[in-house]
PDB file of N, CA, C and O in Angstrom:
ATOM      1  N   LYS A   1     113.314  94.996 120.195  1.00 68.00           N
ATOM      2  CA  LYS A   1     113.245  96.863 120.863  1.00 68.00           C
ATOM      3  C   LYS A   1     111.331  96.900 120.547  1.00 68.00           C
ATOM      4  O   LYS A   1     110.501  95.671 119.427  1.00 68.00           O
ATOM      5  N   THR A   2     110.884  97.604 121.110  1.00 72.00           N
ATOM      6  CA  THR A   2     109.515  98.222 121.108  1.00 72.00           C
ATOM      7  C   THR A   2     109.505  99.422 119.835  1.00 72.00           C
ATOM      8  O   THR A   2     110.526  99.991 119.699  1.00 72.00           O
ATOM      9  N   LYS A   3     108.149  98.697 118.947  1.00 71.00           N
ATOM     10  CA  LYS A   3     107.796 100.073 118.542  1.00 71.00           C
ATOM     11  C   LYS A   3     107.413 100.617 118.486  1.00 71.00           C
ATOM     12  O   LYS A   3     105.850 100.840 119.510  1.00 71.00           O
ATOM     13  N   ARG A   4     107.681 102.239 118.572  1.00 70.00           N
ATOM     14  CA  ARG A   4     106.215 103.420 118.469  1.00 70.00           C
ATOM     15  C   ARG A   4     106.032 103.989 117.618  1.00 70.00           C
ATOM     16  O   ARG A   4     106.375 103.800 116.050  1.00 70.00           O
ATOM     17  N   TRP A   5     104.946 104.304 117.622  1.00 65.00           N
ATOM     18  CA  TRP A   5     103.765 105.117 116.779  1.00 65.00           C
ATOM     19  C   TRP A   5     103.499 106.461 117.010  1.00 65.00           C
ATOM     20  O   TRP A   5     103.502 106.924 118.567  1.00 65.00           O
ATOM     21  N   THR A   6     103.112 107.524 116.150  1.00 65.00           N
ATOM     22  CA  THR A   6     102.627 109.175 116.177  1.00 65.00           C
ATOM     23  C   THR A   6     101.925 109.157 115.898  1.00 65.00           C
ATOM     24  O   THR A   6     101.327 108.899 114.925  1.00 65.00           O
ATOM     25  N   ILE A   7     100.818 109.554 117.197  1.00 64.00           N
ATOM     26  CA  ILE A   7      99.735 109.648 116.785  1.00 64.00           C
ATOM     27  C   ILE A   7      99.236 111.155 116.421  1.00 64.00           C
ATOM     28  O   ILE A   7      99.841 111.573 117.988  1.00 64.00           O
ATOM     29  N   GLY A   8      98.636 111.557 115.993  1.00 63.00           N
ATOM     30  CA  GLY A   8      97.548 113.400 115.116  1.00 63.00           C
ATOM     31  C   GLY A   8      96.766 113.195 115.006  1.00 63.00           C
ATOM     32  O   GLY A   8      96.110 111.658 114.775  1.00 63.00           O
ATOM     33  N   ALA A   9      95.812 114.233 115.587  1.00 61.00           N
ATOM     34  CA  ALA A   9      94.362 114.063 115.603  1.00 61.00           C
ATOM     35  C   ALA A   9      94.169 115.426 115.247  1.00 61.00           C
ATOM     36  O   ALA A   9      94.997 116.433 116.101  1.00 61.00           O
ATOM     37  N   ASP A  10      93.262 116.276 114.287  1.00 62.00           N
ATOM     38  CA  ASP A  10      93.191 117.176 114.858  1.00 62.00           C
ATOM     39  C   ASP A  10      91.658 118.183 115.577  1.00 62.00           C
ATOM     40  O   ASP A  10      91.621 117.004 116.021  1.00 62.00           O
ATOM     41  N   SER A  11      92.142 119.459 115.949  1.00 61.00           N
ATOM     42  CA  SER A  11      91.305 119.312 117.482  1.00 61.00           C
ATOM     43  C   SER A  11      90.443 119.906 116.907  1.00 61.00           C
ATOM     44  O   SER A  11      90.089 120.742 118.275  1.00 61.00           O
ATOM     45  N   GLN A  12      89.544 120.465 116.523  1.00 62.00           N
ATOM     46  CA  GLN A  12      88.701 121.358 115.432  1.00 62.00           C
ATOM     47  C   GLN A  12      87.521 120.708 115.944  1.00 62.00           C
ATOM     48  O   GLN A  12      87.426 119.991 115.154  1.00 62.00           O
ATOM     49  N   VAL A  13      86.607 121.014 116.161  1.00 60.00           N
ATOM     50  CA  VAL A  13      85.157 121.252 116.498  1.00 60.00           C
ATOM     51  C   VAL A  13      84.589 121.540 116.042  1.00 60.00           C
ATOM     52  O   VAL A  13      84.498 123.222 116.765  1.00 60.00           O
ATOM     53  N   THR A  14      83.634 121.980 115.130  1.00 60.00           N
ATOM     54  CA  THR A  14      82.674 123.280 114.509  1.00 60.00           C
ATOM     55  C   THR A  14      81.172 122.900 114.862  1.00 60.00           C
ATOM     56  O   THR A  14      80.898 121.801 114.454  1.00 60.00           O
ATOM     57  N   SER A  15      80.426 123.263 115.412  1.00 59.00           N
ATOM     58  CA  SER A  15      79.360 123.735 114.977  1.00 59.00           C
ATOM     59  C   SER A  15      78.565 124.951 114.516  1.00 59.00           C
ATOM     60  O   SER A  15      78.027 125.602 115.241  1.00 59.00           O
ATOM     61  N   ALA A  16      77.729 124.813 113.865  1.00 59.00           N
ATOM     62  CA  ALA A  16      77.593 125.840 113.000  1.00 59.00           C
ATOM     63  C   ALA A  16      78.451 126.376 112.044  1.00 59.00           C
ATOM     64  O   ALA A  16      79.588 126.174 111.703  1.00 59.00           O
ATOM     65  N   THR A  17      78.731 127.787 112.876  1.00 60.00           N
ATOM     66  CA  THR A  17      79.798 128.957 112.525  1.00 60.00           C
ATOM     67  C   THR A  17      80.503 128.445 114.053  1.00 60.00           C
ATOM     68  O   THR A  17      81.029 129.774 114.043  1.00 60.00           O
ATOM     69  N   VAL A  18      80.165 128.196 114.957  1.00 55.00           N
ATOM     70  CA  VAL A  18      81.604 128.480 116.163  1.00 55.00           C
ATOM     71  C   VAL A  18      82.497 127.132 115.899  1.00 55.00           C
ATOM     72  O   VAL A  18      82.310 126.220 115.876  1.00 55.00           O
ATOM     73  N   ILE A  19      83.578 127.708 115.954  1.00 56.00           N
ATOM     74  CA  ILE A  19      84.357 126.596 116.386  1.00 56.00           C
ATOM     75  C   ILE A  19      85.274 126.704 117.516  1.00 56.00           C
ATOM     76  O   ILE A  19      85.970 127.341 118.451  1.00 56.00           O
ATOM     77  N   ASP A  20      85.532 125.517 118.558  1.00 58.00           N
ATOM     78  CA  ASP A  20      86.291 124.865 119.509  1.00 58.00           C
ATOM     79  C   ASP A  20      87.172 123.971 119.688  1.00 58.00           C
ATOM     80  O   ASP A  20      87.370 123.213 118.428  1.00 58.00           O
ATOM     81  N   ILE A  21      88.736 125.257 119.729  1.00 58.00           N
ATOM     82  CA  ILE A  21      89.540 124.013 120.168  1.00 58.00           C
ATOM     83  C   ILE A  21      89.523 123.451 121.336  1.00 58.00           C
ATOM     84  O   ILE A  21      89.836 123.623 122.503  1.00 58.00           O
ATOM     85  N   ASN A  22      89.388 121.788 120.944  1.00 58.00           N
ATOM     86  CA  ASN A  22      89.889 120.993 122.259  1.00 58.00           C
ATOM     87  C   ASN A  22      90.494 119.814 122.401  1.00 58.00           C
ATOM     88  O   ASN A  22      90.450 118.957 121.316  1.00 58.00           O
ATOM     89  N   SER A  23      91.443 120.046 122.865  1.00 57.00           N
ATOM     90  CA  SER A  23      92.710 119.077 122.929  1.00 57.00           C
ATOM     91  C   SER A  23      92.524 118.100 123.280  1.00 57.00           C
ATOM     92  O   SER A  23      93.627 116.747 123.019  1.00 57.00           O
ATOM     93  N   HIS A  24      91.590 116.929 123.467  1.00 65.00           N
ATOM     94  CA  HIS A  24      90.367 116.222 123.854  1.00 65.00           C
ATOM     95  C   HIS A  24      89.967 115.634 122.926  1.00 65.00           C
ATOM     96  O   HIS A  24      89.498 114.261 122.981  1.00 65.00           O
ATOM     97  N   ALA A  25      89.554 115.988 122.217  1.00 67.00           N
ATOM     98  CA  ALA A  25      88.359 115.745 121.431  1.00 67.00           C
ATOM     99  C   ALA A  25      88.714 114.042 120.416  1.00 67.00           C
ATOM    100  O   ALA A  25      86.966 113.810 120.409  1.00 67.00           O
ATOM    101  N   LYS A  26      89.690 114.444 119.470  1.00 76.00           N
ATOM    102  CA  LYS A  26      89.382 113.654 119.035  1.00 76.00           C
ATOM    103  C   LYS A  26      91.467 113.228 119.207  1.00 76.00           C
ATOM    104  O   LYS A  26      91.833 112.544 118.257  1.00 76.00           O
ATOM    105  N   LEU A  27      92.065 113.233 120.482  1.00 78.00           N
ATOM    106  CA  LEU A  27      92.977 113.280 120.337  1.00 78.00           C
ATOM    107  C   LEU A  27      92.994 112.351 122.218  1.00 78.00           C
ATOM    108  O   LEU A  27      92.707 113.280 123.257  1.00 78.00           O
ATOM    109  N   PHE A  28      92.688 111.059 122.325  1.00 81.00           N
ATOM    110  CA  PHE A  28      92.470 110.651 123.808  1.00 81.00           C
ATOM    111  C   PHE A  28      93.418 109.259 123.981  1.00 81.00           C
ATOM    112  O   PHE A  28      93.260 108.620 122.905  1.00 81.00           O
ATOM    113  N   MET A  29      93.066 108.723 125.594  1.00 83.00           N
ATOM    114  CA  MET A  29      93.563 107.513 125.628  1.00 83.00           C
ATOM    115  C   MET A  29      92.531 106.412 126.294  1.00 83.00           C
ATOM    116  O   MET A  29      91.283 106.761 126.310  1.00 83.00           O
ATOM    117  N   ALA A  30      92.568 105.307 125.335  1.00 86.00           N
ATOM    118  CA  ALA A  30      92.057 104.069 126.225  1.00 86.00           C
ATOM    119  C   ALA A  30      92.620 103.021 126.141  1.00 86.00           C
ATOM    120  O   ALA A  30      93.049 102.689 126.159  1.00 86.00           O
ATOM    121  N   ASP A  31      92.527 103.314 127.882  1.00 83.00           N
ATOM    122  CA  ASP A  31      92.811 102.509 129.006  1.00 83.00           C
ATOM    123  C   ASP A  31      94.737 102.845 127.701  1.00 83.00           C
ATOM    124  O   ASP A  31      94.919 103.695 128.613  1.00 83.00           O
ATOM    125  N   ASP A  32      95.636 101.754 127.689  1.00 81.00           N
ATOM    126  CA  ASP A  32      96.804 102.331 127.765  1.00 81.00           C
ATOM    127  C   ASP A  32      97.125 102.317 125.597  1.00 81.00           C
ATOM    128  O   ASP A  32      97.867 102.118 125.475  1.00 81.00           O
ATOM    129  N   VAL A  33      95.669 102.117 124.782  1.00 81.00           N
ATOM    130  CA  VAL A  33      96.060 102.800 123.653  1.00 81.00           C
ATOM    131  C   VAL A  33      95.589 104.031 123.527  1.00 81.00           C
ATOM    132  O   VAL A  33      94.627 104.975 123.481  1.00 81.00           O
ATOM    133  N   ALA A  34      96.943 104.929 122.819  1.00 81.00           N
ATOM    134  CA  ALA A  34      95.837 106.301 121.863  1.00 81.00           C
ATOM    135  C   ALA A  34      95.525 105.643 120.774  1.00 81.00           C
ATOM    136  O   ALA A  34      96.017 105.163 120.070  1.00 81.00           O
ATOM    137  N   ILE A  35      94.425 106.796 120.930  1.00 83.00           N
ATOM    138  CA  ILE A  35      93.790 106.956 119.823  1.00 83.00           C
ATOM    139  C   ILE A  35      93.442 108.423 118.695  1.00 83.00           C
ATOM    140  O   ILE A  35      92.966 109.645 119.703  1.00 83.00           O
ATOM    141  N   GLY A  36      93.434 108.082 118.485  1.00 80.00           N
ATOM    142  CA  GLY A  36      93.577 109.967 117.420  1.00 80.00           C
ATOM    143  C   GLY A  36      91.891 109.834 116.045  1.00 80.00           C
ATOM    144  O   GLY A  36      91.869 108.462 115.062  1.00 80.00           O
ATOM    145  N   ALA A  37      91.335 110.571 116.293  1.00 81.00           N
ATOM    146  CA  ALA A  37      90.570 110.528 115.947  1.00 81.00           C
ATOM    147  C   ALA A  37      90.020 111.912 114.842  1.00 81.00           C
ATOM    148  O   ALA A  37      90.583 112.663 114.866  1.00 81.00           O
ATOM    149  N   SER A  38      89.174 111.400 113.466  1.00 79.00           N
ATOM    150  CA  SER A  38      88.889 112.833 112.609  1.00 79.00           C
ATOM    151  C   SER A  38      87.784 113.105 112.290  1.00 79.00           C
ATOM    152  O   SER A  38      87.300 111.999 111.887  1.00 79.00           O
ATOM    153  N   GLY A  39      86.854 113.783 111.122  1.00 78.00           N
ATOM    154  CA  GLY A  39      85.860 113.498 111.107  1.00 78.00           C
ATOM    155  C   GLY A  39      84.786 114.293 112.174  1.00 78.00           C
ATOM    156  O   GLY A  39      85.250 115.517 113.446  1.00 78.00           O
ATOM    157  N   SER A  40      83.457 113.746 112.258  1.00 79.00           N
ATOM    158  CA  SER A  40      82.583 115.010 112.700  1.00 79.00           C
ATOM    159  C   SER A  40      82.843 114.276 114.543  1.00 79.00           C
ATOM    160  O   SER A  40      82.674 113.043 114.760  1.00 79.00           O
ATOM    161  N   LEU A  41      82.106 115.290 115.743  1.00 77.00           N
ATOM    162  CA  LEU A  41      81.995 114.993 116.858  1.00 77.00           C
ATOM    163  C   LEU A  41      81.505 114.256 116.665  1.00 77.00           C
ATOM    164  O   LEU A  41      81.312 113.000 118.152  1.00 77.00           O
ATOM    165  N   GLU A  42      80.458 113.400 116.655  1.00 84.00           N
ATOM    166  CA  GLU A  42      79.322 112.196 116.438  1.00 84.00           C
ATOM    167  C   GLU A  42      80.484 111.148 116.030  1.00 84.00           C
ATOM    168  O   GLU A  42      80.547 109.478 117.373  1.00 84.00           O
ATOM    169  N   PHE A  43      80.616 110.922 115.186  1.00 86.00           N
ATOM    170  CA  PHE A  43      81.686 109.559 114.902  1.00 86.00           C
ATOM    171  C   PHE A  43      83.193 109.452 115.934  1.00 86.00           C
ATOM    172  O   PHE A  43      83.090 108.223 116.344  1.00 86.00           O
ATOM    173  N   CYS A  44      83.934 110.864 116.109  1.00 84.00           N
ATOM    174  CA  CYS A  44      84.596 111.063 116.850  1.00 84.00           C
ATOM    175  C   CYS A  44      83.719 110.546 118.531  1.00 84.00           C
ATOM    176  O   CYS A  44      85.294 109.207 119.413  1.00 84.00           O
ATOM    177  N   GLY A  45      82.545 110.578 119.045  1.00 87.00           N
ATOM    178  CA  GLY A  45      82.836 110.292 120.271  1.00 87.00           C
ATOM    179  C   GLY A  45      82.325 108.847 120.357  1.00 87.00           C
ATOM    180  O   GLY A  45      82.473 108.077 121.197  1.00 87.00           O
ATOM    181  N   LEU A  46      81.594 108.361 119.224  1.00 92.00           N
ATOM    182  CA  LEU A  46      81.121 106.655 119.071  1.00 92.00           C
ATOM    183  C   LEU A  46      82.946 106.160 118.716  1.00 92.00           C
ATOM    184  O   LEU A  46      82.513 104.753 119.928  1.00 92.00           O
ATOM    185  N   LEU A  47      83.550 106.128 118.515  1.00 93.00           N
ATOM    186  CA  LEU A  47      85.090 106.036 118.649  1.00 93.00           C
ATOM    187  C   LEU A  47      84.846 106.016 120.218  1.00 93.00           C
ATOM    188  O   LEU A  47      85.752 105.066 120.311  1.00 93.00           O
ATOM    189  N   LYS A  48      84.876 106.807 120.471  1.00 90.00           N
ATOM    190  CA  LYS A  48      85.668 106.450 121.856  1.00 90.00           C
ATOM    191  C   LYS A  48      84.551 105.961 122.369  1.00 90.00           C
ATOM    192  O   LYS A  48      85.040 105.268 123.614  1.00 90.00           O
ATOM    193  N   LEU A  49      83.578 105.750 122.602  1.00 93.00           N
ATOM    194  CA  LEU A  49      82.694 104.573 123.357  1.00 93.00           C
ATOM    195  C   LEU A  49      83.355 103.245 122.902  1.00 93.00           C
ATOM    196  O   LEU A  49      83.207 101.904 123.988  1.00 93.00           O
ATOM    197  N   PHE A  50      83.088 102.961 121.519  1.00 95.00           N
ATOM    198  CA  PHE A  50      82.998 101.482 121.213  1.00 95.00           C
ATOM    199  C   PHE A  50      85.344 100.857 122.198  1.00 95.00           C
ATOM    200  O   PHE A  50      85.049 100.073 122.090  1.00 95.00           O
ATOM    201  N   SER A  51      86.093 101.843 121.908  1.00 93.00           N
ATOM    202  CA  SER A  51      87.046 101.877 122.276  1.00 93.00           C
ATOM    203  C   SER A  51      87.291 101.592 124.282  1.00 93.00           C
ATOM    204  O   SER A  51      88.270 101.292 124.481  1.00 93.00           O
ATOM    205  N   LYS A  52      86.471 102.019 124.603  1.00 91.00           N
ATOM    206  CA  LYS A  52      86.504 101.821 126.011  1.00 91.00           C
ATOM    207  C   LYS A  52      86.303 100.677 126.166  1.00 91.00           C
ATOM    208  O   LYS A  52      86.534  99.474 127.772  1.00 91.00           O
ATOM    209  N   THR A  53      85.657  99.613 125.087  1.00 91.00           N
ATOM    210  CA  THR A  53      84.967  97.828 125.782  1.00 91.00           C
ATOM    211  C   THR A  53      85.428  97.459 124.463  1.00 91.00           C
ATOM    212  O   THR A  53      85.447  96.314 124.309  1.00 91.00           O
ATOM    213  N   CYS A  54      86.019  98.102 123.681  1.00 93.00           N
ATOM    214  CA  CYS A  54      86.757  96.823 122.743  1.00 93.00           C
ATOM    215  C   CYS A  54      88.789  97.430 122.203  1.00 93.00           C
ATOM    216  O   CYS A  54      88.533  98.619 121.551  1.00 93.00           O
ATOM    217  N   LYS A  55      89.175  96.674 121.796  1.00 91.00           N
ATOM    218  CA  LYS A  55      91.088  96.813 121.626  1.00 91.00           C
ATOM    219  C   LYS A  55      90.805  96.032 120.222  1.00 91.00           C
ATOM    220  O   LYS A  55      90.857  94.306 120.221  1.00 91.00           O
ATOM    221  N   PRO A  56      92.084  96.823 119.419  1.00 91.00           N
ATOM    222  CA  PRO A  56      91.871  95.565 118.416  1.00 91.00           C
ATOM    223  C   PRO A  56      92.753  93.779 119.028  1.00 91.00           C
ATOM    224  O   PRO A  56      93.685  94.076 119.803  1.00 91.00           O
ATOM    225  N   ARG A  57      92.842  93.064 118.409  1.00 91.00           N
ATOM    226  CA  ARG A  57      92.938  92.041 118.622  1.00 91.00           C
ATOM    227  C   ARG A  57      94.690  91.642 118.582  1.00 91.00           C
ATOM    228  O   ARG A  57      95.356  91.482 119.148  1.00 91.00           O
ATOM    229  N   VAL A  58      95.035  92.162 117.571  1.00 91.00           N
ATOM    230  CA  VAL A  58      96.986  92.534 117.060  1.00 91.00           C
ATOM    231  C   VAL A  58      97.322  93.706 116.970  1.00 91.00           C
ATOM    232  O   VAL A  58      96.154  94.059 116.106  1.00 91.00           O
ATOM    233  N   PHE A  59      98.009  94.155 117.440  1.00 88.00           N
ATOM    234  CA  PHE A  59      98.409  96.082 116.985  1.00 88.00           C
ATOM    235  C   PHE A  59      99.297  95.913 115.586  1.00 88.00           C
ATOM    236  O   PHE A  59     100.649  95.999 115.995  1.00 88.00           O
ATOM    237  N   ASP A  60      98.874  95.198 114.730  1.00 91.00           N
ATOM    238  CA  ASP A  60      99.533  95.457 113.673  1.00 91.00           C
ATOM    239  C   ASP A  60      98.509  96.278 112.383  1.00 91.00           C
ATOM    240  O   ASP A  60      97.445  96.528 112.354  1.00 91.00           O
ATOM    241  N   GLU A  61      99.159  95.900 111.419  1.00 92.00           N
ATOM    242  CA  GLU A  61      98.287  96.442 110.283  1.00 92.00           C
ATOM    243  C   GLU A  61      97.014  96.564 110.488  1.00 92.00           C
ATOM    244  O   GLU A  61      95.710  96.712 109.953  1.00 92.00           O
ATOM    245  N   TYR A  62      97.050  95.045 110.125  1.00 95.00           N
ATOM    246  CA  TYR A  62      95.801  95.011 109.661  1.00 95.00           C
ATOM    247  C   TYR A  62      95.054  93.901 110.998  1.00 95.00           C
ATOM    248  O   TYR A  62      93.806  93.988 110.758  1.00 95.00           O
ATOM    249  N   GLY A  63      95.664  94.035 112.146  1.00 94.00           N
ATOM    250  CA  GLY A  63      94.990  94.305 113.543  1.00 94.00           C
ATOM    251  C   GLY A  63      93.874  95.671 113.243  1.00 94.00           C
ATOM    252  O   GLY A  63      93.205  95.628 114.672  1.00 94.00           O
ATOM    253  N   ILE A  64      94.760  96.742 113.248  1.00 92.00           N
ATOM    254  CA  ILE A  64      93.886  97.939 113.151  1.00 92.00           C
ATOM    255  C   ILE A  64      92.945  98.261 112.318  1.00 92.00           C
ATOM    256  O   ILE A  64      92.085  98.395 112.633  1.00 92.00           O
ATOM    257  N   LEU A  65      92.459  97.789 110.738  1.00 94.00           N
ATOM    258  CA  LEU A  65      92.332  97.525 110.088  1.00 94.00           C
ATOM    259  C   LEU A  65      91.097  96.925 110.436  1.00 94.00           C
ATOM    260  O   LEU A  65      89.634  97.062 110.351  1.00 94.00           O
ATOM    261  N   GLU A  66      91.029  95.444 110.663  1.00 97.00           N
ATOM    262  CA  GLU A  66      89.962  94.737 111.573  1.00 97.00           C
ATOM    263  C   GLU A  66      88.909  95.564 112.534  1.00 97.00           C
ATOM    264  O   GLU A  66      87.837  95.592 112.484  1.00 97.00           O
ATOM    265  N   TYR A  67      90.040  96.242 113.432  1.00 94.00           N
ATOM    266  CA  TYR A  67      89.103  96.475 114.677  1.00 94.00           C
ATOM    267  C   TYR A  67      88.838  97.994 113.769  1.00 94.00           C
ATOM    268  O   TYR A  67      87.642  98.760 114.427  1.00 94.00           O
ATOM    269  N   PHE A  68      88.696  98.825 113.132  1.00 94.00           N
ATOM    270  CA  PHE A  68      88.252  99.945 112.662  1.00 94.00           C
ATOM    271  C   PHE A  68      86.512  99.535 111.919  1.00 94.00           C
ATOM    272  O   PHE A  68      85.648  99.982 111.410  1.00 94.00           O
ATOM    273  N   SER A  69      87.226  98.478 110.596  1.00 96.00           N
ATOM    274  CA  SER A  69      85.948  97.702 109.757  1.00 96.00           C
ATOM    275  C   SER A  69      84.921  96.785 111.313  1.00 96.00           C
ATOM    276  O   SER A  69      83.964  97.497 110.926  1.00 96.00           O
ATOM    277  N   ASP A  70      85.217  96.244 112.469  1.00 97.00           N
ATOM    278  CA  ASP A  70      84.026  96.174 114.012  1.00 97.00           C
ATOM    279  C   ASP A  70      83.348  97.113 113.741  1.00 97.00           C
ATOM    280  O   ASP A  70      82.136  97.449 114.170  1.00 97.00           O
ATOM    281  N   PHE A  71      84.139  98.843 114.294  1.00 96.00           N
ATOM    282  CA  PHE A  71      83.797 100.139 114.673  1.00 96.00           C
ATOM    283  C   PHE A  71      82.915 100.298 113.635  1.00 96.00           C
ATOM    284  O   PHE A  71      81.708 100.865 113.758  1.00 96.00           O
ATOM    285  N   LEU A  72      83.125 100.273 112.702  1.00 95.00           N
ATOM    286  CA  LEU A  72      82.012 100.810 111.349  1.00 95.00           C
ATOM    287  C   LEU A  72      80.909  99.792 111.379  1.00 95.00           C
ATOM    288  O   LEU A  72      80.225 100.436 111.654  1.00 95.00           O
ATOM    289  N   ASP A  73      80.591  98.858 111.733  1.00 96.00           N
ATOM    290  CA  ASP A  73      80.637  97.550 112.180  1.00 96.00           C
ATOM    291  C   ASP A  73      78.880  98.201 112.871  1.00 96.00           C
ATOM    292  O   ASP A  73      77.668  97.660 112.994  1.00 96.00           O
ATOM    293  N   TRP A  74      80.120  98.543 113.872  1.00 96.00           N
ATOM    294  CA  TRP A  74      79.367  98.180 115.091  1.00 96.00           C
ATOM    295  C   TRP A  74      78.430 100.163 115.943  1.00 96.00           C
ATOM    296  O   TRP A  74      77.315  99.801 115.806  1.00 96.00           O
ATOM    297  N   VAL A  75      79.370 100.730 114.412  1.00 95.00           N
ATOM    298  CA  VAL A  75      77.936 102.225 114.275  1.00 95.00           C
ATOM    299  C   VAL A  75      77.188 101.870 113.449  1.00 95.00           C
ATOM    300  O   VAL A  75      75.854 102.539 114.008  1.00 95.00           O
ATOM    301  N   ARG A  76      77.307 101.306 112.490  1.00 95.00           N
ATOM    302  CA  ARG A  76      76.055 101.226 111.831  1.00 95.00           C
ATOM    303  C   ARG A  76      74.602 100.793 112.987  1.00 95.00           C
ATOM    304  O   ARG A  76      73.473 101.419 112.411  1.00 95.00           O
ATOM    305  N   LYS A  77      74.632  99.389 113.108  1.00 94.00           N
ATOM    306  CA  LYS A  77      74.399  98.907 114.189  1.00 94.00           C
ATOM    307  C   LYS A  77      73.307  99.707 115.607  1.00 94.00           C
ATOM    308  O   LYS A  77      72.611  99.882 115.371  1.00 94.00           O
ATOM    309  N   ARG A  78      74.358 100.442 115.812  1.00 93.00           N
ATOM    310  CA  ARG A  78      73.749 101.707 116.876  1.00 93.00           C
ATOM    311  C   ARG A  78      73.338 103.206 116.360  1.00 93.00           C
ATOM    312  O   ARG A  78      72.354 102.700 116.840  1.00 93.00           O
ATOM    313  N   THR A  79      73.511 102.836 115.386  1.00 92.00           N
ATOM    314  CA  THR A  79      72.830 104.627 114.887  1.00 92.00           C
ATOM    315  C   THR A  79      71.964 103.981 114.149  1.00 92.00           C
ATOM    316  O   THR A  79      71.232 104.601 113.718  1.00 92.00           O
ATOM    317  N   GLY A  80      71.764 102.896 112.875  1.00 91.00           N
ATOM    318  CA  GLY A  80      70.762 102.805 112.547  1.00 91.00           C
ATOM    319  C   GLY A  80      71.250 103.393 110.444  1.00 91.00           C
ATOM    320  O   GLY A  80      70.461 103.611 109.660  1.00 91.00           O
ATOM    321  N   ASN A  81      71.950 104.005 110.710  1.00 87.00           N
ATOM    322  CA  ASN A  81      73.167 105.131 109.872  1.00 87.00           C
ATOM    323  C   ASN A  81      73.663 103.924 108.904  1.00 87.00           C
ATOM    324  O   ASN A  81      74.978 104.103 108.766  1.00 87.00           O
ATOM    325  N   SER A  82      73.472 103.454 108.187  1.00 84.00           N
ATOM    326  CA  SER A  82      74.335 102.550 106.979  1.00 84.00           C
ATOM    327  C   SER A  82      75.232 103.660 106.002  1.00 84.00           C
ATOM    328  O   SER A  82      76.060 102.702 105.311  1.00 84.00           O
ATOM    329  N   GLY A  83      74.583 104.676 106.466  1.00 82.00           N
ATOM    330  CA  GLY A  83      76.064 106.228 105.422  1.00 82.00           C
ATOM    331  C   GLY A  83      77.286 105.659 105.899  1.00 82.00           C
ATOM    332  O   GLY A  83      78.258 106.099 105.278  1.00 82.00           O
ATOM    333  N   TYR A  84      77.885 105.223 107.218  1.00 76.00           N
ATOM    334  CA  TYR A  84      78.945 105.301 107.822  1.00 76.00           C
ATOM    335  C   TYR A  84      79.713 104.259 106.838  1.00 76.00           C
ATOM    336  O   TYR A  84      79.692 102.783 106.613  1.00 76.00           O
TER     337      TYR A  84
END
């Protein structure tokens, strides 16, 4: 039996006092993987870049956790920002 997951994300992108609703800003496809993001546009953009070349090794709870741990390590190295 195929497992089905429901993915959701907000679509609000705020810059200063301008609010833009963009349905593709935080919910996107990376090949055959649907990804929903939340947080800043910078963070979501970095996730979109990372997801073009990296995929979870295993599609279960621990595989997804490991994927996001790898993503945060990648973000810290790429941006020099250890606050992520």
